[in-house]
PDB file of C-alpha atoms in Angstrom:
ATOM      1  CA  UNK A   1     -28.744 167.355  13.412  1.00 65.00           C
ATOM      2  CA  UNK A   2     -27.288 169.737  10.832  1.00 92.00           C
ATOM      3  CA  UNK A   3     -24.421 169.197   8.415  1.00 97.00           C
ATOM      4  CA  UNK A   4     -21.021 170.806   8.828  1.00 98.00           C
ATOM      5  CA  UNK A   5     -17.680 170.900   7.062  1.00 98.00           C
ATOM      6  CA  UNK A   6     -14.765 169.003   8.581  1.00 98.00           C
ATOM      7  CA  UNK A   7     -11.151 169.401   7.537  1.00 99.00           C
ATOM      8  CA  UNK A   8      -8.054 167.275   8.114  1.00 99.00           C
ATOM      9  CA  UNK A   9      -4.671 168.980   8.142  1.00 99.00           C
ATOM     10  CA  UNK A  10      -1.742 166.933   6.836  1.00 99.00           C
ATOM     11  CA  UNK A  11       1.736 167.822   8.083  1.00 98.00           C
ATOM     12  CA  UNK A  12       5.405 166.817   8.036  1.00 98.00           C
ATOM     13  CA  UNK A  13       6.324 167.742  11.588  1.00 98.00           C
ATOM     14  CA  UNK A  14       9.981 167.967  12.506  1.00 98.00           C
ATOM     15  CA  UNK A  15      12.045 168.655  15.608  1.00 97.00           C
ATOM     16  CA  UNK A  16      11.318 172.402  15.877  1.00 97.00           C
ATOM     17  CA  UNK A  17       8.161 173.049  17.883  1.00 97.00           C
ATOM     18  CA  UNK A  18       8.000 176.671  16.721  1.00 98.00           C
ATOM     19  CA  UNK A  19       8.252 175.732  13.039  1.00 98.00           C
ATOM     20  CA  UNK A  20       5.668 172.971  13.405  1.00 98.00           C
ATOM     21  CA  UNK A  21       3.196 175.299  15.122  1.00 98.00           C
ATOM     22  CA  UNK A  22       3.690 177.888  12.372  1.00 98.00           C
ATOM     23  CA  UNK A  23       3.045 175.235   9.710  1.00 98.00           C
ATOM     24  CA  UNK A  24      -0.042 173.959  11.530  1.00 98.00           C
ATOM     25  CA  UNK A  25      -1.438 177.462  11.976  1.00 98.00           C
ATOM     26  CA  UNK A  26      -1.134 178.263   8.266  1.00 98.00           C
ATOM     27  CA  UNK A  27      -3.015 175.107   7.301  1.00 98.00           C
ATOM     28  CA  UNK A  28      -5.645 175.536  10.028  1.00 99.00           C
ATOM     29  CA  UNK A  29      -6.329 179.057   8.784  1.00 98.00           C
ATOM     30  CA  UNK A  30      -6.599 177.841   5.192  1.00 98.00           C
ATOM     31  CA  UNK A  31      -9.063 175.116   6.195  1.00 99.00           C
ATOM     32  CA  UNK A  32     -11.183 177.577   8.178  1.00 98.00           C
ATOM     33  CA  UNK A  33     -11.187 179.979   5.218  1.00 98.00           C
ATOM     34  CA  UNK A  34     -12.529 177.108   3.094  1.00 98.00           C
ATOM     35  CA  UNK A  35     -15.507 176.826   5.444  1.00 98.00           C
ATOM     36  CA  UNK A  36     -14.468 174.147   7.926  1.00 98.00           C
ATOM     37  CA  UNK A  37     -16.178 174.418  11.298  1.00 98.00           C
ATOM     38  CA  UNK A  38     -14.136 171.517  12.670  1.00 99.00           C
ATOM     39  CA  UNK A  39     -10.425 171.142  11.906  1.00 99.00           C
ATOM     40  CA  UNK A  40      -8.297 168.128  12.900  1.00 99.00           C
ATOM     41  CA  UNK A  41      -4.485 168.084  12.907  1.00 99.00           C
ATOM     42  CA  UNK A  42      -2.311 164.933  12.946  1.00 98.00           C
ATOM     43  CA  UNK A  43      -0.746 162.941  15.739  1.00 98.00           C
ATOM     44  CA  UNK A  44       2.321 164.692  17.214  1.00 98.00           C
ATOM     45  CA  UNK A  45       1.426 168.003  15.580  1.00 98.00           C
ATOM     46  CA  UNK A  46       4.026 170.002  17.498  1.00 98.00           C
ATOM     47  CA  UNK A  47       7.054 167.684  17.380  1.00 98.00           C
ATOM     48  CA  UNK A  48       8.186 164.330  15.979  1.00 96.00           C
ATOM     49  CA  UNK A  49      11.380 163.117  17.632  1.00 95.00           C
ATOM     50  CA  UNK A  50      12.272 159.571  18.687  1.00 89.00           C
ATOM     51  CA  UNK A  51      15.060 160.834  20.978  1.00 91.00           C
ATOM     52  CA  UNK A  52      13.343 160.883  24.378  1.00 91.00           C
ATOM     53  CA  UNK A  53      15.805 163.271  26.005  1.00 93.00           C
ATOM     54  CA  UNK A  54      15.555 165.760  23.149  1.00 94.00           C
ATOM     55  CA  UNK A  55      11.786 165.415  23.221  1.00 94.00           C
ATOM     56  CA  UNK A  56      11.612 166.107  26.953  1.00 95.00           C
ATOM     57  CA  UNK A  57      13.788 169.183  26.485  1.00 95.00           C
ATOM     58  CA  UNK A  58      11.379 170.588  23.891  1.00 95.00           C
ATOM     59  CA  UNK A  59       8.015 170.118  25.641  1.00 96.00           C
ATOM     60  CA  UNK A  60       6.309 171.152  28.863  1.00 95.00           C
ATOM     61  CA  UNK A  61       3.297 170.411  31.060  1.00 96.00           C
ATOM     62  CA  UNK A  62      -0.143 171.145  29.677  1.00 96.00           C
ATOM     63  CA  UNK A  63      -0.718 174.036  32.110  1.00 96.00           C
ATOM     64  CA  UNK A  64       2.144 176.134  30.708  1.00 95.00           C
ATOM     65  CA  UNK A  65       2.566 174.775  27.177  1.00 96.00           C
ATOM     66  CA  UNK A  66       2.814 177.820  24.836  1.00 97.00           C
ATOM     67  CA  UNK A  67       1.796 175.819  21.748  1.00 98.00           C
ATOM     68  CA  UNK A  68      -1.476 174.764  23.331  1.00 98.00           C
ATOM     69  CA  UNK A  69      -2.167 178.343  24.362  1.00 98.00           C
ATOM     70  CA  UNK A  70      -1.543 179.495  20.807  1.00 98.00           C
ATOM     71  CA  UNK A  71      -3.908 176.887  19.394  1.00 98.00           C
ATOM     72  CA  UNK A  72      -6.578 178.017  21.858  1.00 98.00           C
ATOM     73  CA  UNK A  73      -6.145 181.580  20.628  1.00 98.00           C
ATOM     74  CA  UNK A  74      -6.390 180.448  16.995  1.00 98.00           C
ATOM     75  CA  UNK A  75      -9.633 178.562  17.680  1.00 98.00           C
ATOM     76  CA  UNK A  76     -11.045 181.635  19.410  1.00 98.00           C
ATOM     77  CA  UNK A  77     -10.010 183.984  16.611  1.00 98.00           C
ATOM     78  CA  UNK A  78     -11.353 181.766  13.827  1.00 98.00           C
ATOM     79  CA  UNK A  79     -14.472 180.670  15.705  1.00 98.00           C
ATOM     80  CA  UNK A  80     -13.910 176.984  14.955  1.00 98.00           C
ATOM     81  CA  UNK A  81     -13.698 173.707  16.808  1.00 98.00           C
ATOM     82  CA  UNK A  82      -9.980 172.976  16.587  1.00 99.00           C
ATOM     83  CA  UNK A  83      -8.873 169.432  17.336  1.00 99.00           C
ATOM     84  CA  UNK A  84      -5.142 169.103  17.887  1.00 98.00           C
ATOM     85  CA  UNK A  85      -4.759 165.434  17.001  1.00 98.00           C
ATOM     86  CA  UNK A  86      -2.064 165.046  19.588  1.00 98.00           C
ATOM     87  CA  UNK A  87       0.855 166.752  21.280  1.00 98.00           C
ATOM     88  CA  UNK A  88       3.639 165.436  23.488  1.00 97.00           C
ATOM     89  CA  UNK A  89       2.823 166.634  27.009  1.00 97.00           C
ATOM     90  CA  UNK A  90       5.282 166.340  29.889  1.00 96.00           C
ATOM     91  CA  UNK A  91       3.981 164.522  32.973  1.00 95.00           C
ATOM     92  CA  UNK A  92       5.569 164.013  36.376  1.00 87.00           C
ATOM     93  CA  UNK A  93       8.834 162.073  36.695  1.00 82.00           C
ATOM     94  CA  UNK A  94       9.801 162.632  33.052  1.00 84.00           C
ATOM     95  CA  UNK A  95       6.884 160.649  31.686  1.00 91.00           C
ATOM     96  CA  UNK A  96       5.139 161.856  28.523  1.00 96.00           C
ATOM     97  CA  UNK A  97       1.523 161.684  27.376  1.00 97.00           C
ATOM     98  CA  UNK A  98       0.509 161.467  23.720  1.00 97.00           C
ATOM     99  CA  UNK A  99      -2.509 163.730  24.272  1.00 98.00           C
ATOM    100  CA  UNK A 100      -5.287 164.971  22.009  1.00 98.00           C
ATOM    101  CA  UNK A 101      -7.056 168.292  22.653  1.00 98.00           C
ATOM    102  CA  UNK A 102     -10.472 169.357  21.359  1.00 99.00           C
ATOM    103  CA  UNK A 103     -10.796 173.143  21.605  1.00 99.00           C
ATOM    104  CA  UNK A 104     -14.095 175.046  21.375  1.00 98.00           C
ATOM    105  CA  UNK A 105     -14.580 178.349  19.501  1.00 98.00           C
ATOM    106  CA  UNK A 106     -14.281 180.222  22.804  1.00 98.00           C
ATOM    107  CA  UNK A 107     -10.842 178.702  23.380  1.00 98.00           C
ATOM    108  CA  UNK A 108     -11.946 176.287  26.095  1.00 98.00           C
ATOM    109  CA  UNK A 109     -10.608 172.723  26.066  1.00 98.00           C
ATOM    110  CA  UNK A 110     -13.696 170.506  25.876  1.00 98.00           C
ATOM    111  CA  UNK A 111     -12.006 167.144  25.328  1.00 98.00           C
ATOM    112  CA  UNK A 112      -8.712 165.505  26.295  1.00 98.00           C
ATOM    113  CA  UNK A 113      -7.641 162.018  25.314  1.00 98.00           C
ATOM    114  CA  UNK A 114      -4.407 160.136  26.033  1.00 98.00           C
ATOM    115  CA  UNK A 115      -3.544 157.461  23.481  1.00 98.00           C
ATOM    116  CA  UNK A 116      -4.429 154.060  24.893  1.00 97.00           C
ATOM    117  CA  UNK A 117      -2.636 151.609  22.610  1.00 96.00           C
ATOM    118  CA  UNK A 118       1.157 151.858  22.319  1.00 93.00           C
ATOM    119  CA  UNK A 119       2.878 150.964  19.038  1.00 86.00           C
ATOM    120  CA  UNK A 120       5.688 148.554  19.987  1.00 86.00           C
ATOM    121  CA  UNK A 121       6.968 146.726  16.926  1.00 80.00           C
ATOM    122  CA  UNK A 122      10.025 145.578  14.976  1.00 81.00           C
ATOM    123  CA  UNK A 123       9.540 145.907  11.230  1.00 71.00           C
ATOM    124  CA  UNK A 124      11.446 144.164   8.477  1.00 71.00           C
ATOM    125  CA  UNK A 125      14.226 146.355   7.171  1.00 73.00           C
ATOM    126  CA  UNK A 126      15.405 147.374  10.616  1.00 71.00           C
ATOM    127  CA  UNK A 127      12.703 149.859  11.622  1.00 70.00           C
ATOM    128  CA  UNK A 128      11.798 149.567  15.302  1.00 75.00           C
ATOM    129  CA  UNK A 129       9.272 151.495  17.403  1.00 76.00           C
ATOM    130  CA  UNK A 130       8.803 151.373  21.186  1.00 83.00           C
ATOM    131  CA  UNK A 131       6.178 153.948  22.103  1.00 86.00           C
ATOM    132  CA  UNK A 132       5.787 152.456  25.557  1.00 86.00           C
ATOM    133  CA  UNK A 133       9.418 153.371  26.297  1.00 86.00           C
ATOM    134  CA  UNK A 134       8.566 157.051  25.833  1.00 89.00           C
ATOM    135  CA  UNK A 135       4.864 157.526  26.442  1.00 93.00           C
ATOM    136  CA  UNK A 136       2.513 156.648  29.279  1.00 94.00           C
ATOM    137  CA  UNK A 137      -0.599 154.949  27.904  1.00 95.00           C
ATOM    138  CA  UNK A 138      -4.051 156.292  28.674  1.00 96.00           C
ATOM    139  CA  UNK A 139      -6.862 154.133  30.005  1.00 97.00           C
ATOM    140  CA  UNK A 140     -10.040 156.130  29.311  1.00 98.00           C
ATOM    141  CA  UNK A 141     -12.144 156.371  26.139  1.00 98.00           C
ATOM    142  CA  UNK A 142     -13.500 159.844  25.414  1.00 98.00           C
ATOM    143  CA  UNK A 143     -16.622 161.088  23.613  1.00 98.00           C
ATOM    144  CA  UNK A 144     -17.026 164.867  23.349  1.00 98.00           C
ATOM    145  CA  UNK A 145     -19.806 167.167  22.164  1.00 98.00           C
ATOM    146  CA  UNK A 146     -19.659 169.177  18.970  1.00 98.00           C
ATOM    147  CA  UNK A 147     -22.528 171.548  18.089  1.00 98.00           C
ATOM    148  CA  UNK A 148     -23.661 169.132  15.384  1.00 98.00           C
ATOM    149  CA  UNK A 149     -23.033 165.689  16.918  1.00 98.00           C
ATOM    150  CA  UNK A 150     -20.788 163.728  19.263  1.00 98.00           C
ATOM    151  CA  UNK A 151     -17.213 162.837  18.359  1.00 98.00           C
ATOM    152  CA  UNK A 152     -15.076 159.927  19.538  1.00 98.00           C
ATOM    153  CA  UNK A 153     -11.382 160.553  20.120  1.00 98.00           C
ATOM    154  CA  UNK A 154      -8.660 158.069  19.131  1.00 98.00           C
ATOM    155  CA  UNK A 155      -5.018 158.302  18.044  1.00 98.00           C
ATOM    156  CA  UNK A 156      -3.186 156.343  15.319  1.00 97.00           C
ATOM    157  CA  UNK A 157      -2.482 152.755  16.483  1.00 96.00           C
ATOM    158  CA  UNK A 158      -5.876 152.759  18.222  1.00 98.00           C
ATOM    159  CA  UNK A 159      -7.370 152.199  14.756  1.00 98.00           C
ATOM    160  CA  UNK A 160      -6.336 148.527  14.960  1.00 97.00           C
ATOM    161  CA  UNK A 161      -8.602 147.912  17.962  1.00 98.00           C
ATOM    162  CA  UNK A 162     -12.255 147.770  16.831  1.00 98.00           C
ATOM    163  CA  UNK A 163     -13.667 147.455  20.351  1.00 97.00           C
ATOM    164  CA  UNK A 164     -12.604 151.026  21.149  1.00 98.00           C
ATOM    165  CA  UNK A 165     -14.388 152.443  18.110  1.00 98.00           C
ATOM    166  CA  UNK A 166     -17.479 150.366  18.768  1.00 98.00           C
ATOM    167  CA  UNK A 167     -17.574 151.667  22.346  1.00 98.00           C
ATOM    168  CA  UNK A 168     -17.338 155.267  21.115  1.00 98.00           C
ATOM    169  CA  UNK A 169     -20.079 154.740  18.529  1.00 98.00           C
ATOM    170  CA  UNK A 170     -22.385 153.067  21.058  1.00 98.00           C
ATOM    171  CA  UNK A 171     -21.836 156.095  23.314  1.00 98.00           C
ATOM    172  CA  UNK A 172     -23.332 158.295  20.579  1.00 97.00           C
ATOM    173  CA  UNK A 173     -20.366 159.387  18.458  1.00 98.00           C
ATOM    174  CA  UNK A 174     -21.247 159.665  14.777  1.00 98.00           C
ATOM    175  CA  UNK A 175     -17.772 160.870  13.803  1.00 98.00           C
ATOM    176  CA  UNK A 176     -14.541 159.249  14.951  1.00 99.00           C
ATOM    177  CA  UNK A 177     -11.251 161.151  14.866  1.00 99.00           C
ATOM    178  CA  UNK A 178      -8.091 159.233  13.919  1.00 98.00           C
ATOM    179  CA  UNK A 179      -5.090 161.591  13.929  1.00 98.00           C
ATOM    180  CA  UNK A 180      -2.048 159.563  12.955  1.00 98.00           C
ATOM    181  CA  UNK A 181       1.631 159.265  12.115  1.00 97.00           C
ATOM    182  CA  UNK A 182       1.330 155.914  10.325  1.00 96.00           C
ATOM    183  CA  UNK A 183       4.579 154.468   9.019  1.00 93.00           C
ATOM    184  CA  UNK A 184       4.884 154.352   5.241  1.00 96.00           C
ATOM    185  CA  UNK A 185       5.310 150.560   5.218  1.00 91.00           C
ATOM    186  CA  UNK A 186       2.229 149.750   7.308  1.00 93.00           C
ATOM    187  CA  UNK A 187       0.262 152.602   5.763  1.00 97.00           C
ATOM    188  CA  UNK A 188       0.678 151.227   2.260  1.00 97.00           C
ATOM    189  CA  UNK A 189      -0.620 147.859   3.448  1.00 97.00           C
ATOM    190  CA  UNK A 190      -3.367 148.709   5.945  1.00 98.00           C
ATOM    191  CA  UNK A 191      -4.315 152.410   6.226  1.00 98.00           C
ATOM    192  CA  UNK A 192      -7.232 152.451   3.784  1.00 98.00           C
ATOM    193  CA  UNK A 193      -8.756 149.128   4.773  1.00 98.00           C
ATOM    194  CA  UNK A 194      -8.521 149.801   8.517  1.00 98.00           C
ATOM    195  CA  UNK A 195     -10.155 153.222   8.299  1.00 98.00           C
ATOM    196  CA  UNK A 196     -12.926 152.069   5.962  1.00 98.00           C
ATOM    197  CA  UNK A 197     -13.575 149.065   8.192  1.00 98.00           C
ATOM    198  CA  UNK A 198     -13.953 151.241  11.311  1.00 98.00           C
ATOM    199  CA  UNK A 199     -16.399 153.457   9.394  1.00 98.00           C
ATOM    200  CA  UNK A 200     -18.501 150.587   8.049  1.00 98.00           C
ATOM    201  CA  UNK A 201     -18.701 148.472  11.202  1.00 98.00           C
ATOM    202  CA  UNK A 202     -19.758 151.438  13.381  1.00 98.00           C
ATOM    203  CA  UNK A 203     -21.790 153.453  10.855  1.00 98.00           C
ATOM    204  CA  UNK A 204     -19.599 156.465  11.582  1.00 98.00           C
ATOM    205  CA  UNK A 205     -17.751 159.153   9.711  1.00 99.00           C
ATOM    206  CA  UNK A 206     -13.970 158.905  10.020  1.00 99.00           C
ATOM    207  CA  UNK A 207     -11.729 161.969  10.048  1.00 99.00           C
ATOM    208  CA  UNK A 208      -8.096 160.840   9.767  1.00 99.00           C
ATOM    209  CA  UNK A 209      -5.424 163.557   9.701  1.00 99.00           C
ATOM    210  CA  UNK A 210      -1.954 162.178   9.029  1.00 98.00           C
ATOM    211  CA  UNK A 211       1.727 162.960   9.018  1.00 98.00           C
ATOM    212  CA  UNK A 212       3.334 162.562   5.590  1.00 98.00           C
ATOM    213  CA  UNK A 213       6.826 162.155   4.155  1.00 98.00           C
ATOM    214  CA  UNK A 214      10.394 161.876   5.419  1.00 98.00           C
ATOM    215  CA  UNK A 215      10.904 163.458   8.851  1.00 98.00           C
ATOM    216  CA  UNK A 216      13.954 164.929  10.573  1.00 96.00           C
ATOM    217  CA  UNK A 217      14.117 162.052  13.060  1.00 94.00           C
ATOM    218  CA  UNK A 218      14.492 159.576  10.186  1.00 93.00           C
ATOM    219  CA  UNK A 219      10.997 158.108  10.052  1.00 93.00           C
ATOM    220  CA  UNK A 220       8.840 157.947   6.929  1.00 96.00           C
ATOM    221  CA  UNK A 221       5.091 158.418   7.303  1.00 98.00           C
ATOM    222  CA  UNK A 222       2.372 157.502   4.841  1.00 98.00           C
ATOM    223  CA  UNK A 223       0.133 160.560   4.601  1.00 98.00           C
ATOM    224  CA  UNK A 224      -3.137 160.014   2.721  1.00 98.00           C
ATOM    225  CA  UNK A 225      -5.313 161.834   5.248  1.00 99.00           C
ATOM    226  CA  UNK A 226      -8.909 160.802   4.641  1.00 98.00           C
ATOM    227  CA  UNK A 227     -12.501 161.638   5.429  1.00 99.00           C
ATOM    228  CA  UNK A 228     -14.797 158.617   5.048  1.00 99.00           C
ATOM    229  CA  UNK A 229     -18.579 158.361   5.288  1.00 98.00           C
ATOM    230  CA  UNK A 230     -20.517 155.737   7.310  1.00 98.00           C
ATOM    231  CA  UNK A 231     -20.983 153.583   4.216  1.00 98.00           C
ATOM    232  CA  UNK A 232     -17.225 153.346   3.722  1.00 98.00           C
ATOM    233  CA  UNK A 233     -17.003 155.862   0.861  1.00 98.00           C
ATOM    234  CA  UNK A 234     -13.880 158.019   0.799  1.00 98.00           C
ATOM    235  CA  UNK A 235     -15.112 161.602   0.568  1.00 99.00           C
ATOM    236  CA  UNK A 236     -11.697 163.257   0.488  1.00 99.00           C
ATOM    237  CA  UNK A 237      -8.109 162.006   0.421  1.00 99.00           C
ATOM    238  CA  UNK A 238      -4.733 163.753   0.469  1.00 98.00           C
ATOM    239  CA  UNK A 239      -1.532 162.584  -1.200  1.00 98.00           C
ATOM    240  CA  UNK A 240       1.853 162.470   0.540  1.00 97.00           C
ATOM    241  CA  UNK A 241       2.414 166.231   0.833  1.00 98.00           C
ATOM    242  CA  UNK A 242       1.417 168.757   3.538  1.00 98.00           C
ATOM    243  CA  UNK A 243      -1.962 170.387   2.961  1.00 98.00           C
ATOM    244  CA  UNK A 244      -5.568 169.889   3.989  1.00 98.00           C
ATOM    245  CA  UNK A 245      -8.717 168.118   2.835  1.00 99.00           C
ATOM    246  CA  UNK A 246     -12.331 169.057   3.539  1.00 99.00           C
ATOM    247  CA  UNK A 247     -15.706 167.333   3.269  1.00 98.00           C
ATOM    248  CA  UNK A 248     -19.330 167.698   4.353  1.00 98.00           C
ATOM    249  CA  UNK A 249     -20.395 165.700   7.412  1.00 98.00           C
ATOM    250  CA  UNK A 250     -24.092 164.839   7.789  1.00 98.00           C
ATOM    251  CA  UNK A 251     -24.829 163.223  11.170  1.00 98.00           C
ATOM    252  CA  UNK A 252     -28.257 162.161   9.880  1.00 98.00           C
ATOM    253  CA  UNK A 253     -26.534 159.894   7.356  1.00 98.00           C
ATOM    254  CA  UNK A 254     -24.739 158.138  10.193  1.00 98.00           C
ATOM    255  CA  UNK A 255     -28.108 157.516  11.857  1.00 98.00           C
ATOM    256  CA  UNK A 256     -29.593 156.114   8.637  1.00 98.00           C
ATOM    257  CA  UNK A 257     -26.551 153.894   8.012  1.00 98.00           C
ATOM    258  CA  UNK A 258     -26.928 152.430  11.496  1.00 98.00           C
ATOM    259  CA  UNK A 259     -30.577 151.694  10.791  1.00 98.00           C
ATOM    260  CA  UNK A 260     -29.747 150.027   7.479  1.00 98.00           C
ATOM    261  CA  UNK A 261     -26.987 147.880   9.038  1.00 97.00           C
ATOM    262  CA  UNK A 262     -27.816 147.749  12.770  1.00 97.00           C
ATOM    263  CA  UNK A 263     -24.556 146.094  13.795  1.00 96.00           C
ATOM    264  CA  UNK A 264     -24.256 148.178  16.954  1.00 97.00           C
ATOM    265  CA  UNK A 265     -27.540 146.839  18.339  1.00 96.00           C
ATOM    266  CA  UNK A 266     -27.481 143.347  16.787  1.00 97.00           C
ATOM    267  CA  UNK A 267     -24.220 142.314  18.429  1.00 94.00           C
ATOM    268  CA  UNK A 268     -24.601 139.674  21.141  1.00 94.00           C
ATOM    269  CA  UNK A 269     -22.414 138.535  23.972  1.00 92.00           C
ATOM    270  CA  UNK A 270     -21.085 135.013  23.581  1.00 95.00           C
ATOM    271  CA  UNK A 271     -18.961 132.492  25.365  1.00 96.00           C
ATOM    272  CA  UNK A 272     -15.901 130.613  24.184  1.00 94.00           C
ATOM    273  CA  UNK A 273     -15.963 127.153  25.805  1.00 94.00           C
ATOM    274  CA  UNK A 274     -12.736 125.898  27.283  1.00 91.00           C
ATOM    275  CA  UNK A 275     -11.067 123.726  24.692  1.00 82.00           C
ATOM    276  CA  UNK A 276      -9.861 120.257  25.696  1.00 77.00           C
ATOM    277  CA  UNK A 277      -6.109 119.878  26.145  1.00 73.00           C
ATOM    278  CA  UNK A 278      -4.144 117.950  23.538  1.00 67.00           C
ATOM    279  CA  UNK A 279      -4.272 114.255  24.431  1.00 61.00           C
ATOM    280  CA  UNK A 280      -7.340 114.552  26.624  1.00 53.00           C
ATOM    281  CA  UNK A 281      -9.888 113.217  24.103  1.00 50.00           C
ATOM    282  CA  UNK A 282     -11.713 110.091  25.134  1.00 49.00           C
ATOM    283  CA  UNK A 283     -11.248 107.064  22.880  1.00 44.00           C
TER     284      UNK A 283
END
């Protein structure tokens, strides 16, 4: 297992797919020029719009999506593994998938993942999100092969569900991708601790590419893209502006961390006995 450089692109995607793709391409090229062999973009790289009808009018099916084709050409030209954290992809009957694409240096798509956990929440201050009203949830965890190691694919809200990350790590992933559009409010409270926890408990590197700032659809996202090592150390962190971060990934360190803290193999199944009903205790 050899080391490689991974980069996370941080964006402020708006409602124009063309503008977002241009912005992503510029940052992807900059990261590749800095030596990254693997580049991750954020959740909803190509468009952020909470208006479902406007969103549907701006996207298409995977088979004919021009943005995806362009990203495949960029990966081929730069000779990198390009991971589009997610895009909105039109499905049948006006359903939408929040789908991640891992693209090989020859332009082939070698991994697809549809976000499993939907962010449905009402926040104090009037913010409300209902992802399940717009997106169709996935139901399959995905581990894909990089030349250096295996990578587990997740998206944003998935980070709050440790069982998914444990499953990916047990399947051989030593790096876990967490592209995100975390809200500013929840990001300030939980982003760092959640990502470091997923790294520590699985002995994995975390690559978390984020959206950042105030967006055209009115939302505010936290930014602070991060790359974290299997011991929970933050190797690189962005601020709240578009840009990219880069760090060295050593899969051998993941293996040694898992030997030092063998939580993946020490875990045991257990039962939770049925608790007696209130008032049923013998006297």
